[in-house]
Short mmCIF file of C-alpha atoms in Angstrom, two decimals:
data_model
loop_
_atom_site.label_atom_id
_atom_site.label_comp_id
_atom_site.label_asym_id
_atom_site.label_seq_id
_atom_site.Cartn_x
_atom_site.Cartn_y
_atom_site.Cartn_z
CA MET A 1 178.94 58.47 118.12
CA LYS A 2 177.58 56.95 115.77
CA TYR A 3 175.05 55.33 118.18
CA LEU A 4 173.86 58.78 119.58
CA LEU A 5 173.17 60.10 116.43
CA LYS A 6 171.20 57.04 115.51
CA LEU A 7 169.42 57.09 118.74
CA ILE A 8 168.63 61.20 118.18
CA ILE A 9 167.20 60.38 114.40
CA THR A 10 165.11 57.66 115.63
CA SER A 11 163.77 59.76 118.69
CA LEU A 12 162.86 62.77 115.88
CA LEU A 13 161.25 60.17 113.62
CA ALA A 14 159.32 58.90 116.41
CA GLY A 15 157.96 62.27 117.48
CA THR A 16 156.57 63.09 114.02
CA LEU A 17 155.08 59.88 113.59
CA LEU A 18 153.27 60.47 117.13
CA ALA A 19 152.62 64.42 116.13
CA CYS A 20 151.05 63.41 113.28
CA GLY A 21 148.80 60.61 114.77
CA SER A 22 147.76 63.19 117.23
CA ASN A 23 146.03 65.32 114.76
CA ASP A 24 144.75 62.45 112.17
CA SER A 25 144.19 59.62 114.02
CA ILE A 26 141.72 60.46 117.53
CA ASP A 27 141.08 57.46 118.68
CA THR A 28 138.64 58.95 121.19
CA VAL A 29 137.07 62.11 120.28
CA LYS A 30 136.40 64.68 123.48
CA VAL A 31 133.30 66.69 123.25
CA GLY A 32 132.73 69.32 125.67
CA VAL A 33 128.64 70.20 126.13
CA ILE A 34 126.87 72.49 128.58
CA ALA A 35 125.15 70.32 131.46
CA GLY A 36 121.49 70.11 130.06
CA PRO A 37 119.38 69.10 127.31
CA GLU A 38 122.24 69.34 124.73
CA MET A 39 124.01 66.54 126.15
CA ASP A 40 121.33 64.30 126.09
CA LEU A 41 121.64 64.73 122.07
CA MET A 42 125.31 64.08 121.96
CA GLU A 43 124.73 60.79 124.10
CA VAL A 44 122.54 59.93 121.02
CA ALA A 45 124.94 61.09 119.20
CA GLN A 46 127.69 58.97 120.69
CA ASP A 47 125.60 56.09 120.05
CA ILE A 48 125.41 56.59 116.60
CA ALA A 49 129.38 57.41 116.21
CA ALA A 50 130.15 54.17 118.28
CA LYS A 51 127.47 52.13 115.60
CA GLN A 52 128.02 53.67 112.50
CA PHE A 53 132.07 54.56 112.67
CA ASN A 54 133.26 52.69 115.37
CA LEU A 55 134.08 56.13 116.88
CA LYS A 56 134.64 56.50 120.58
CA VAL A 57 132.99 59.66 121.84
CA LYS A 58 133.83 60.78 125.47
CA ILE A 59 130.95 63.54 126.72
CA VAL A 60 132.82 66.36 128.67
CA SER A 61 130.10 68.22 130.40
CA PHE A 62 130.80 71.72 131.91
CA ASN A 63 128.68 74.08 133.72
CA ASP A 64 130.72 77.50 132.82
CA TYR A 65 130.30 78.83 129.27
CA SER A 66 133.80 80.42 129.53
CA MET A 67 135.18 76.84 129.92
CA PRO A 68 134.71 74.77 126.91
CA ASN A 69 136.53 76.81 124.38
CA THR A 70 139.52 77.29 126.96
CA ALA A 71 139.47 73.63 127.24
CA LEU A 72 139.07 73.34 123.07
CA ASN A 73 141.94 76.06 122.66
CA ASP A 74 144.54 74.05 124.93
CA GLY A 75 143.72 70.86 123.31
CA SER A 76 141.59 69.00 126.79
CA ILE A 77 138.72 68.34 124.28
CA ASN A 78 138.49 68.00 120.12
CA ALA A 79 135.31 69.73 119.78
CA ASN A 80 132.56 71.25 121.58
CA ILE A 81 129.11 72.09 120.98
CA PHE A 82 127.35 74.59 122.98
CA GLN A 83 127.72 78.16 121.09
CA HIS A 84 126.66 80.33 118.23
CA GLN A 85 128.38 82.31 116.03
CA PRO A 86 128.72 85.52 117.46
CA TYR A 87 129.86 83.91 120.72
CA LEU A 88 132.72 82.14 119.06
CA THR A 89 133.65 85.32 116.83
CA GLU A 90 133.41 87.51 120.27
CA SER A 91 135.87 84.52 122.22
CA ASN A 92 138.05 83.99 119.62
CA ALA A 93 138.92 88.27 119.35
CA ALA A 94 139.08 88.12 123.34
CA HIS A 95 141.57 84.93 123.81
CA GLY A 96 143.49 85.15 120.24
CA SER A 97 142.28 81.92 119.85
CA HIS A 98 142.02 80.17 116.15
CA LEU A 99 138.37 78.11 116.79
CA VAL A 100 136.41 77.32 113.85
CA ALA A 101 132.73 75.36 113.21
CA ILE A 102 133.05 72.51 110.87
CA ALA A 103 129.33 72.10 111.26
CA LYS A 104 125.58 73.76 112.48
CA THR A 105 123.04 71.81 114.78
CA PHE A 106 119.91 73.68 116.03
CA ILE A 107 118.51 77.01 116.31
CA TYR A 108 116.74 77.64 119.67
CA PRO A 109 114.62 80.33 118.27
CA MET A 110 114.32 83.73 120.04
CA ALA A 111 110.64 84.96 119.34
CA VAL A 112 107.98 87.84 120.19
CA TYR A 113 105.24 87.42 122.10
CA SER A 114 102.12 88.60 123.90
CA LYS A 115 99.03 88.78 125.71
CA SER A 116 97.60 92.00 124.00
CA VAL A 117 98.63 92.19 120.20
CA GLY A 118 97.61 89.57 117.88
CA ASP A 119 99.23 91.24 114.72
CA ILE A 120 102.73 92.13 114.97
CA THR A 121 102.19 94.47 112.28
CA LYS A 122 99.59 95.93 114.42
CA THR A 123 101.51 96.90 117.70
CA PRO A 124 100.34 100.27 118.68
CA SER A 125 102.44 103.41 118.80
CA LYS A 126 104.14 104.01 122.74
CA ALA A 127 103.97 99.89 123.14
CA VAL A 128 106.24 98.71 125.92
CA VAL A 129 108.67 96.14 124.59
CA ALA A 130 110.88 93.81 126.55
CA ILE A 131 113.69 92.25 125.60
CA PRO A 132 116.58 90.63 127.60
CA ASN A 133 119.55 93.14 129.25
CA ASP A 134 122.47 91.26 128.36
CA PRO A 135 124.03 92.49 125.32
CA SER A 136 124.56 89.10 123.46
CA ASN A 137 120.46 88.75 123.44
CA GLY A 138 119.64 92.19 123.99
CA ALA A 139 121.30 92.31 120.70
CA ARG A 140 119.54 89.41 118.98
CA ALA A 141 116.36 91.03 120.48
CA LEU A 142 116.80 94.13 118.64
CA LEU A 143 117.57 91.96 115.20
CA LEU A 144 114.23 90.07 115.44
CA LEU A 145 112.44 93.59 115.89
CA GLN A 146 114.37 95.26 113.03
CA LYS A 147 113.06 92.03 111.48
CA ALA A 148 109.06 92.96 112.18
CA ASN A 149 110.02 96.53 110.69
CA LEU A 150 109.52 97.68 114.06
CA ILE A 151 112.78 99.52 114.49
CA LYS A 152 115.68 100.21 112.26
CA LEU A 153 119.43 99.75 113.55
CA LYS A 154 122.40 101.77 112.03
CA ASN A 155 123.94 100.15 109.09
CA GLY A 156 121.48 97.21 109.42
CA GLY A 157 122.61 95.93 112.88
CA SER A 158 124.90 93.11 114.07
CA PRO A 159 125.43 90.87 116.93
CA LYS A 160 126.62 94.24 119.22
CA SER A 161 124.22 95.99 118.29
CA SER A 162 122.76 97.97 121.37
CA LYS A 163 119.74 100.65 122.27
CA LEU A 164 122.13 102.92 121.03
CA ASP A 165 122.14 102.31 117.58
CA ILE A 166 118.06 102.80 116.46
CA VAL A 167 118.48 104.88 114.16
CA ASN A 168 114.58 104.67 113.41
CA ASN A 169 111.74 104.14 115.91
CA PRO A 170 108.83 104.95 113.98
CA LYS A 171 105.93 104.19 116.59
CA LEU A 172 108.05 105.43 119.60
CA LEU A 173 108.28 101.99 121.10
CA ASN A 174 109.34 101.70 124.82
CA ILE A 175 112.07 99.29 124.85
CA LYS A 176 112.86 98.31 128.42
CA GLU A 177 115.86 95.63 128.96
CA LEU A 178 115.01 93.12 131.45
CA ASP A 179 116.02 89.98 132.76
CA ALA A 180 116.03 87.42 130.34
CA ALA A 181 114.95 84.65 133.07
CA GLN A 182 112.03 86.98 134.12
CA LEU A 183 110.53 87.89 130.67
CA PRO A 184 107.80 85.45 130.66
CA ARG A 185 106.57 86.04 133.87
CA LEU A 186 106.43 89.56 132.81
CA LEU A 187 104.54 89.39 129.49
CA THR A 188 101.01 90.56 131.32
CA ASP A 189 102.51 93.90 131.95
CA VAL A 190 104.12 94.59 128.39
CA ASP A 191 102.74 94.73 125.10
CA LEU A 192 105.62 92.80 123.54
CA ALA A 193 108.25 90.32 124.91
CA VAL A 194 111.01 89.11 122.64
CA ILE A 195 111.90 85.56 125.05
CA ASN A 196 114.65 82.74 124.29
CA THR A 197 112.78 79.66 124.05
CA ASN A 198 115.02 78.11 126.98
CA TYR A 199 112.85 80.49 129.03
CA ALA A 200 109.64 80.29 126.48
CA ILE A 201 108.96 76.57 126.97
CA PRO A 202 109.21 76.11 130.75
CA ALA A 203 106.58 78.64 130.51
CA GLY A 204 104.30 77.10 128.57
CA LEU A 205 105.32 79.24 125.36
CA LEU A 206 106.03 77.33 121.90
CA PRO A 207 107.55 79.59 119.11
CA THR A 208 105.57 77.43 116.45
CA ARG A 209 102.24 78.45 118.20
CA ASP A 210 102.15 81.14 120.61
CA ALA A 211 104.65 83.64 118.74
CA LEU A 212 104.07 86.75 117.20
CA LEU A 213 107.33 86.16 114.98
CA MET A 214 110.35 84.19 115.59
CA GLU A 215 114.05 83.59 114.02
CA GLY A 216 114.06 81.10 111.06
CA VAL A 217 116.60 79.35 109.64
CA ASP A 218 118.94 81.99 108.33
CA SER A 219 119.22 83.07 112.18
CA LEU A 220 122.98 84.32 113.02
CA TYR A 221 122.19 82.06 116.33
CA ALA A 222 122.16 78.71 115.09
CA ASN A 223 124.39 76.33 117.44
CA LEU A 224 127.89 75.02 116.21
CA ILE A 225 130.04 71.99 116.00
CA VAL A 226 133.83 73.62 116.82
CA VAL A 227 137.26 72.85 116.67
CA ARG A 228 140.82 73.80 116.37
CA GLU A 229 141.60 75.08 113.32
CA GLN A 230 144.34 72.42 112.47
CA ASP A 231 141.77 70.24 113.24
CA LYS A 232 139.03 70.81 110.59
CA GLU A 233 139.61 68.51 107.82
CA ASN A 234 139.86 66.12 110.63
CA GLU A 235 138.20 62.86 109.25
CA HIS A 236 137.00 61.46 112.96
CA LEU A 237 135.67 65.10 113.36
CA LYS A 238 133.74 65.04 110.26
CA GLN A 239 132.45 61.27 111.76
CA LEU A 240 130.81 63.26 114.95
CA VAL A 241 129.24 65.96 112.61
CA THR A 242 127.39 62.97 110.34
CA ALA A 243 126.27 61.44 113.88
CA PHE A 244 125.04 64.70 115.21
CA GLN A 245 123.11 65.39 112.62
CA SER A 246 121.54 62.20 112.09
CA PRO A 247 117.77 61.68 111.99
CA GLU A 248 117.86 60.13 115.41
CA VAL A 249 119.51 63.17 117.04
CA VAL A 250 116.78 65.10 115.32
CA ALA A 251 113.96 62.65 117.23
CA LYS A 252 115.81 63.64 120.47
CA ALA A 253 115.74 67.15 119.89
CA ASP A 254 111.49 66.85 118.73
CA GLU A 255 111.30 65.35 121.97
CA LEU A 256 113.46 67.45 124.39
CA PHE A 257 112.43 70.57 122.76
CA ALA A 258 108.94 70.00 121.43
CA LYS A 259 109.69 70.27 118.34
CA GLN A 260 110.71 73.97 118.92
CA ALA A 261 114.60 73.34 117.71
CA ILE A 262 115.15 74.14 114.08
CA LYS A 263 117.25 72.43 112.33
CA ALA A 264 120.17 74.04 110.84
CA TRP A 265 121.92 72.19 108.35
#
């Protein structure tokens, strides 16, 4: 009986130590990213983490935007880098998860472009304005048009705003919701178009050079480093943040995004 009791106590102690170790001593940080340029940035951060902190970082690639948060929530990965705060808030609400941001990375600014208007304050009455037709980017575009004082949104606007929330449209703008990827090609057919950077750059449009107005460092849409709530003080994840926010990663972002990615920290 004494032997059995001793065995149970030993097992419980071992389990406690393993549980603590799983949270406080992550041997390899697994980071989820969407396949593409941000994977290139993460590879630079991976190298910095190894050199500066002797920290192993394993990059886990996803092609579906719904998967990195699922994998983080179930513990398959320790962090992910792909989303902004409005997306994270919506994801937590939809899935009952408790994922939190521990740092910002870059803003890939949405901007207003035109082939016919040279000054956004001189936008003509009844101008045709194209914005993305998906709810997230549509709201983001409306917030930018509000920043330009072209419209006013109900209660100041939010990441859930839609055309129905426009309470003042003094120039009687004709706002058309169209496929985000097609907006650069349609620029000659409209007066203004609000375009995401990932679609603007391949079309030869640079926000800092060509935009009438672009998002700044105060944007709600900075990308984030996200972890589970219980891991937000983990030292290795803090080291990951330092590695990602290094000058080397900034230099790589300048190279990949033609100096259009805005450092958000």
